[in-house]
Amino acid sequence: YLQFYFTLKMDINIATLNIRGINDKKKVEYLKDTLELKKIEICFIQETHLMNDNIDYISSSLNNYNIYTMLNTEKTKGVCILIKKSLD
């Protein structure tokens, strides 16, 4: 996985990640651990390949984040934005 993250002067950690499919529970756990370890408040994710039947698991696993995504009927493409709820 290729990751980039940086901190703004406002002390907000932002990351971008090409996850190459987030339907695997191991990848969701990896993402959750990485977000916690790096203290990421906003994360832009590409190539989610997210399917509608997996959104509940992902939402419950990443319950500290508001999740903005576009669900696709095909298992291709897809983007997702995670914003930590504490920023509200």
JSON list of C-alpha atoms in Angstrom, two decimals:
[
{"chain": "A", "resi": 1, "resn": "TYR", "atom": "CA", "xyz": [0.00, 0.00, 0.00]},
{"chain": "A", "resi": 2, "resn": "LEU", "atom": "CA", "xyz": [1.23, 3.44, -0.86]},
{"chain": "A", "resi": 3, "resn": "GLN", "atom": "CA", "xyz": [0.36, 6.04, 1.72]},
{"chain": "A", "resi": 4, "resn": "PHE", "atom": "CA", "xyz": [0.95, 9.73, 2.11]},
{"chain": "A", "resi": 5, "resn": "TYR", "atom": "CA", "xyz": [0.03, 11.78, 5.11]},
{"chain": "A", "resi": 6, "resn": "PHE", "atom": "CA", "xyz": [0.86, 15.22, 6.40]},
{"chain": "A", "resi": 7, "resn": "THR", "atom": "CA", "xyz": [-0.09, 17.58, 9.18]},
{"chain": "A", "resi": 8, "resn": "LEU", "atom": "CA", "xyz": [-1.54, 21.03, 8.58]},
{"chain": "A", "resi": 9, "resn": "LYS", "atom": "CA", "xyz": [-0.85, 23.95, 10.89]},
{"chain": "A", "resi": 10, "resn": "MET", "atom": "CA", "xyz": [-4.32, 23.30, 12.29]},
{"chain": "A", "resi": 11, "resn": "ASP", "atom": "CA", "xyz": [-3.03, 19.96, 13.59]},
{"chain": "A", "resi": 12, "resn": "ILE", "atom": "CA", "xyz": [-5.24, 17.90, 11.31]},
{"chain": "A", "resi": 13, "resn": "ASN", "atom": "CA", "xyz": [-3.66, 14.73, 9.96]},
{"chain": "A", "resi": 14, "resn": "ILE", "atom": "CA", "xyz": [-4.74, 13.92, 6.41]},
{"chain": "A", "resi": 15, "resn": "ALA", "atom": "CA", "xyz": [-3.96, 10.76, 4.45]},
{"chain": "A", "resi": 16, "resn": "THR", "atom": "CA", "xyz": [-4.57, 9.32, 1.02]},
{"chain": "A", "resi": 17, "resn": "LEU", "atom": "CA", "xyz": [-4.57, 5.63, 0.26]},
{"chain": "A", "resi": 18, "resn": "ASN", "atom": "CA", "xyz": [-5.08, 3.40, -2.77]},
{"chain": "A", "resi": 19, "resn": "ILE", "atom": "CA", "xyz": [-6.52, 0.37, -1.01]},
{"chain": "A", "resi": 20, "resn": "ARG", "atom": "CA", "xyz": [-7.13, -1.76, -4.14]},
{"chain": "A", "resi": 21, "resn": "GLY", "atom": "CA", "xyz": [-10.37, -3.13, -2.73]},
{"chain": "A", "resi": 22, "resn": "ILE", "atom": "CA", "xyz": [-11.81, -2.69, 0.77]},
{"chain": "A", "resi": 23, "resn": "ASN", "atom": "CA", "xyz": [-14.19, -5.66, 0.76]},
{"chain": "A", "resi": 24, "resn": "ASP", "atom": "CA", "xyz": [-11.66, -7.85, 2.59]},
{"chain": "A", "resi": 25, "resn": "LYS", "atom": "CA", "xyz": [-12.03, -7.71, 6.39]},
{"chain": "A", "resi": 26, "resn": "LYS", "atom": "CA", "xyz": [-8.24, -7.83, 6.80]},
{"chain": "A", "resi": 27, "resn": "LYS", "atom": "CA", "xyz": [-7.92, -4.62, 4.79]},
{"chain": "A", "resi": 28, "resn": "VAL", "atom": "CA", "xyz": [-10.60, -2.94, 6.89]},
{"chain": "A", "resi": 29, "resn": "GLU", "atom": "CA", "xyz": [-8.71, -3.90, 10.06]},
{"chain": "A", "resi": 30, "resn": "TYR", "atom": "CA", "xyz": [-5.44, -2.68, 8.48]},
{"chain": "A", "resi": 31, "resn": "LEU", "atom": "CA", "xyz": [-7.12, 0.62, 7.63]},
{"chain": "A", "resi": 32, "resn": "LYS", "atom": "CA", "xyz": [-8.57, 0.98, 11.14]},
{"chain": "A", "resi": 33, "resn": "ASP", "atom": "CA", "xyz": [-5.19, 0.25, 12.77]},
{"chain": "A", "resi": 34, "resn": "THR", "atom": "CA", "xyz": [-3.37, 2.65, 10.45]},
{"chain": "A", "resi": 35, "resn": "LEU", "atom": "CA", "xyz": [-5.86, 5.46, 11.08]},
{"chain": "A", "resi": 36, "resn": "GLU", "atom": "CA", "xyz": [-5.46, 5.01, 14.84]},
{"chain": "A", "resi": 37, "resn": "LEU", "atom": "CA", "xyz": [-1.67, 4.63, 14.77]},
{"chain": "A", "resi": 38, "resn": "LYS", "atom": "CA", "xyz": [-1.09, 7.68, 12.56]},
{"chain": "A", "resi": 39, "resn": "LYS", "atom": "CA", "xyz": [-3.92, 9.66, 14.23]},
{"chain": "A", "resi": 40, "resn": "ILE", "atom": "CA", "xyz": [-5.51, 10.42, 10.86]},
{"chain": "A", "resi": 41, "resn": "GLU", "atom": "CA", "xyz": [-8.57, 12.68, 11.01]},
{"chain": "A", "resi": 42, "resn": "ILE", "atom": "CA", "xyz": [-9.32, 12.81, 7.27]},
{"chain": "A", "resi": 43, "resn": "CYS", "atom": "CA", "xyz": [-8.56, 10.02, 4.82]},
{"chain": "A", "resi": 44, "resn": "PHE", "atom": "CA", "xyz": [-9.15, 9.96, 1.07]},
{"chain": "A", "resi": 45, "resn": "ILE", "atom": "CA", "xyz": [-9.34, 6.39, -0.25]},
{"chain": "A", "resi": 46, "resn": "GLN", "atom": "CA", "xyz": [-9.16, 5.36, -3.90]},
{"chain": "A", "resi": 47, "resn": "GLU", "atom": "CA", "xyz": [-10.02, 2.07, -5.63]},
{"chain": "A", "resi": 48, "resn": "THR", "atom": "CA", "xyz": [-12.38, 0.90, -2.87]},
{"chain": "A", "resi": 49, "resn": "HIS", "atom": "CA", "xyz": [-14.30, -1.53, -5.13]},
{"chain": "A", "resi": 50, "resn": "LEU", "atom": "CA", "xyz": [-16.89, -1.24, -2.35]},
{"chain": "A", "resi": 51, "resn": "MET", "atom": "CA", "xyz": [-19.98, -3.40, -2.63]},
{"chain": "A", "resi": 52, "resn": "ASN", "atom": "CA", "xyz": [-23.28, -2.50, -0.96]},
{"chain": "A", "resi": 53, "resn": "ASP", "atom": "CA", "xyz": [-23.34, -5.64, 1.21]},
{"chain": "A", "resi": 54, "resn": "ASN", "atom": "CA", "xyz": [-20.04, -4.67, 2.92]},
{"chain": "A", "resi": 55, "resn": "ILE", "atom": "CA", "xyz": [-20.93, -1.12, 3.94]},
{"chain": "A", "resi": 56, "resn": "ASP", "atom": "CA", "xyz": [-22.44, -2.16, 7.30]},
{"chain": "A", "resi": 57, "resn": "TYR", "atom": "CA", "xyz": [-19.30, -4.01, 8.36]},
{"chain": "A", "resi": 58, "resn": "ILE", "atom": "CA", "xyz": [-17.08, -1.12, 7.31]},
{"chain": "A", "resi": 59, "resn": "SER", "atom": "CA", "xyz": [-19.30, 1.44, 9.04]},
{"chain": "A", "resi": 60, "resn": "SER", "atom": "CA", "xyz": [-19.28, -0.51, 12.30]},
{"chain": "A", "resi": 61, "resn": "SER", "atom": "CA", "xyz": [-15.51, -1.08, 12.12]},
{"chain": "A", "resi": 62, "resn": "LEU", "atom": "CA", "xyz": [-14.79, 2.59, 11.44]},
{"chain": "A", "resi": 63, "resn": "ASN", "atom": "CA", "xyz": [-17.48, 3.98, 13.73]},
{"chain": "A", "resi": 64, "resn": "ASN", "atom": "CA", "xyz": [-15.27, 6.94, 14.77]},
{"chain": "A", "resi": 65, "resn": "TYR", "atom": "CA", "xyz": [-15.56, 8.30, 11.23]},
{"chain": "A", "resi": 66, "resn": "ASN", "atom": "CA", "xyz": [-18.25, 9.75, 9.02]},
{"chain": "A", "resi": 67, "resn": "ILE", "atom": "CA", "xyz": [-17.99, 7.79, 5.79]},
{"chain": "A", "resi": 68, "resn": "TYR", "atom": "CA", "xyz": [-18.74, 9.41, 2.45]},
{"chain": "A", "resi": 69, "resn": "THR", "atom": "CA", "xyz": [-18.64, 6.97, -0.44]},
{"chain": "A", "resi": 70, "resn": "MET", "atom": "CA", "xyz": [-20.21, 6.11, -3.72]},
{"chain": "A", "resi": 71, "resn": "LEU", "atom": "CA", "xyz": [-21.50, 2.58, -3.86]},
{"chain": "A", "resi": 72, "resn": "ASN", "atom": "CA", "xyz": [-21.12, 0.79, -7.15]},
{"chain": "A", "resi": 73, "resn": "THR", "atom": "CA", "xyz": [-23.13, -2.06, -8.58]},
{"chain": "A", "resi": 74, "resn": "GLU", "atom": "CA", "xyz": [-19.95, -3.50, -10.06]},
{"chain": "A", "resi": 75, "resn": "LYS", "atom": "CA", "xyz": [-16.86, -4.46, -8.09]},
{"chain": "A", "resi": 76, "resn": "THR", "atom": "CA", "xyz": [-14.69, -1.79, -9.69]},
{"chain": "A", "resi": 77, "resn": "LYS", "atom": "CA", "xyz": [-13.38, 1.68, -9.00]},
{"chain": "A", "resi": 78, "resn": "GLY", "atom": "CA", "xyz": [-14.78, 3.72, -6.14]},
{"chain": "A", "resi": 79, "resn": "VAL", "atom": "CA", "xyz": [-13.66, 6.40, -3.74]},
{"chain": "A", "resi": 80, "resn": "CYS", "atom": "CA", "xyz": [-14.31, 7.06, -0.09]},
{"chain": "A", "resi": 81, "resn": "ILE", "atom": "CA", "xyz": [-13.70, 9.97, 2.26]},
{"chain": "A", "resi": 82, "resn": "LEU", "atom": "CA", "xyz": [-13.40, 9.34, 6.00]},
{"chain": "A", "resi": 83, "resn": "ILE", "atom": "CA", "xyz": [-13.75, 12.29, 8.37]},
{"chain": "A", "resi": 84, "resn": "LYS", "atom": "CA", "xyz": [-13.27, 11.72, 12.08]},
{"chain": "A", "resi": 85, "resn": "LYS", "atom": "CA", "xyz": [-16.44, 12.50, 14.00]},
{"chain": "A", "resi": 86, "resn": "SER", "atom": "CA", "xyz": [-14.50, 14.54, 16.57]},
{"chain": "A", "resi": 87, "resn": "LEU", "atom": "CA", "xyz": [-13.95, 17.21, 13.88]},
{"chain": "A", "resi": 88, "resn": "ASP", "atom": "CA", "xyz": [-17.70, 17.96, 13.79]}
]
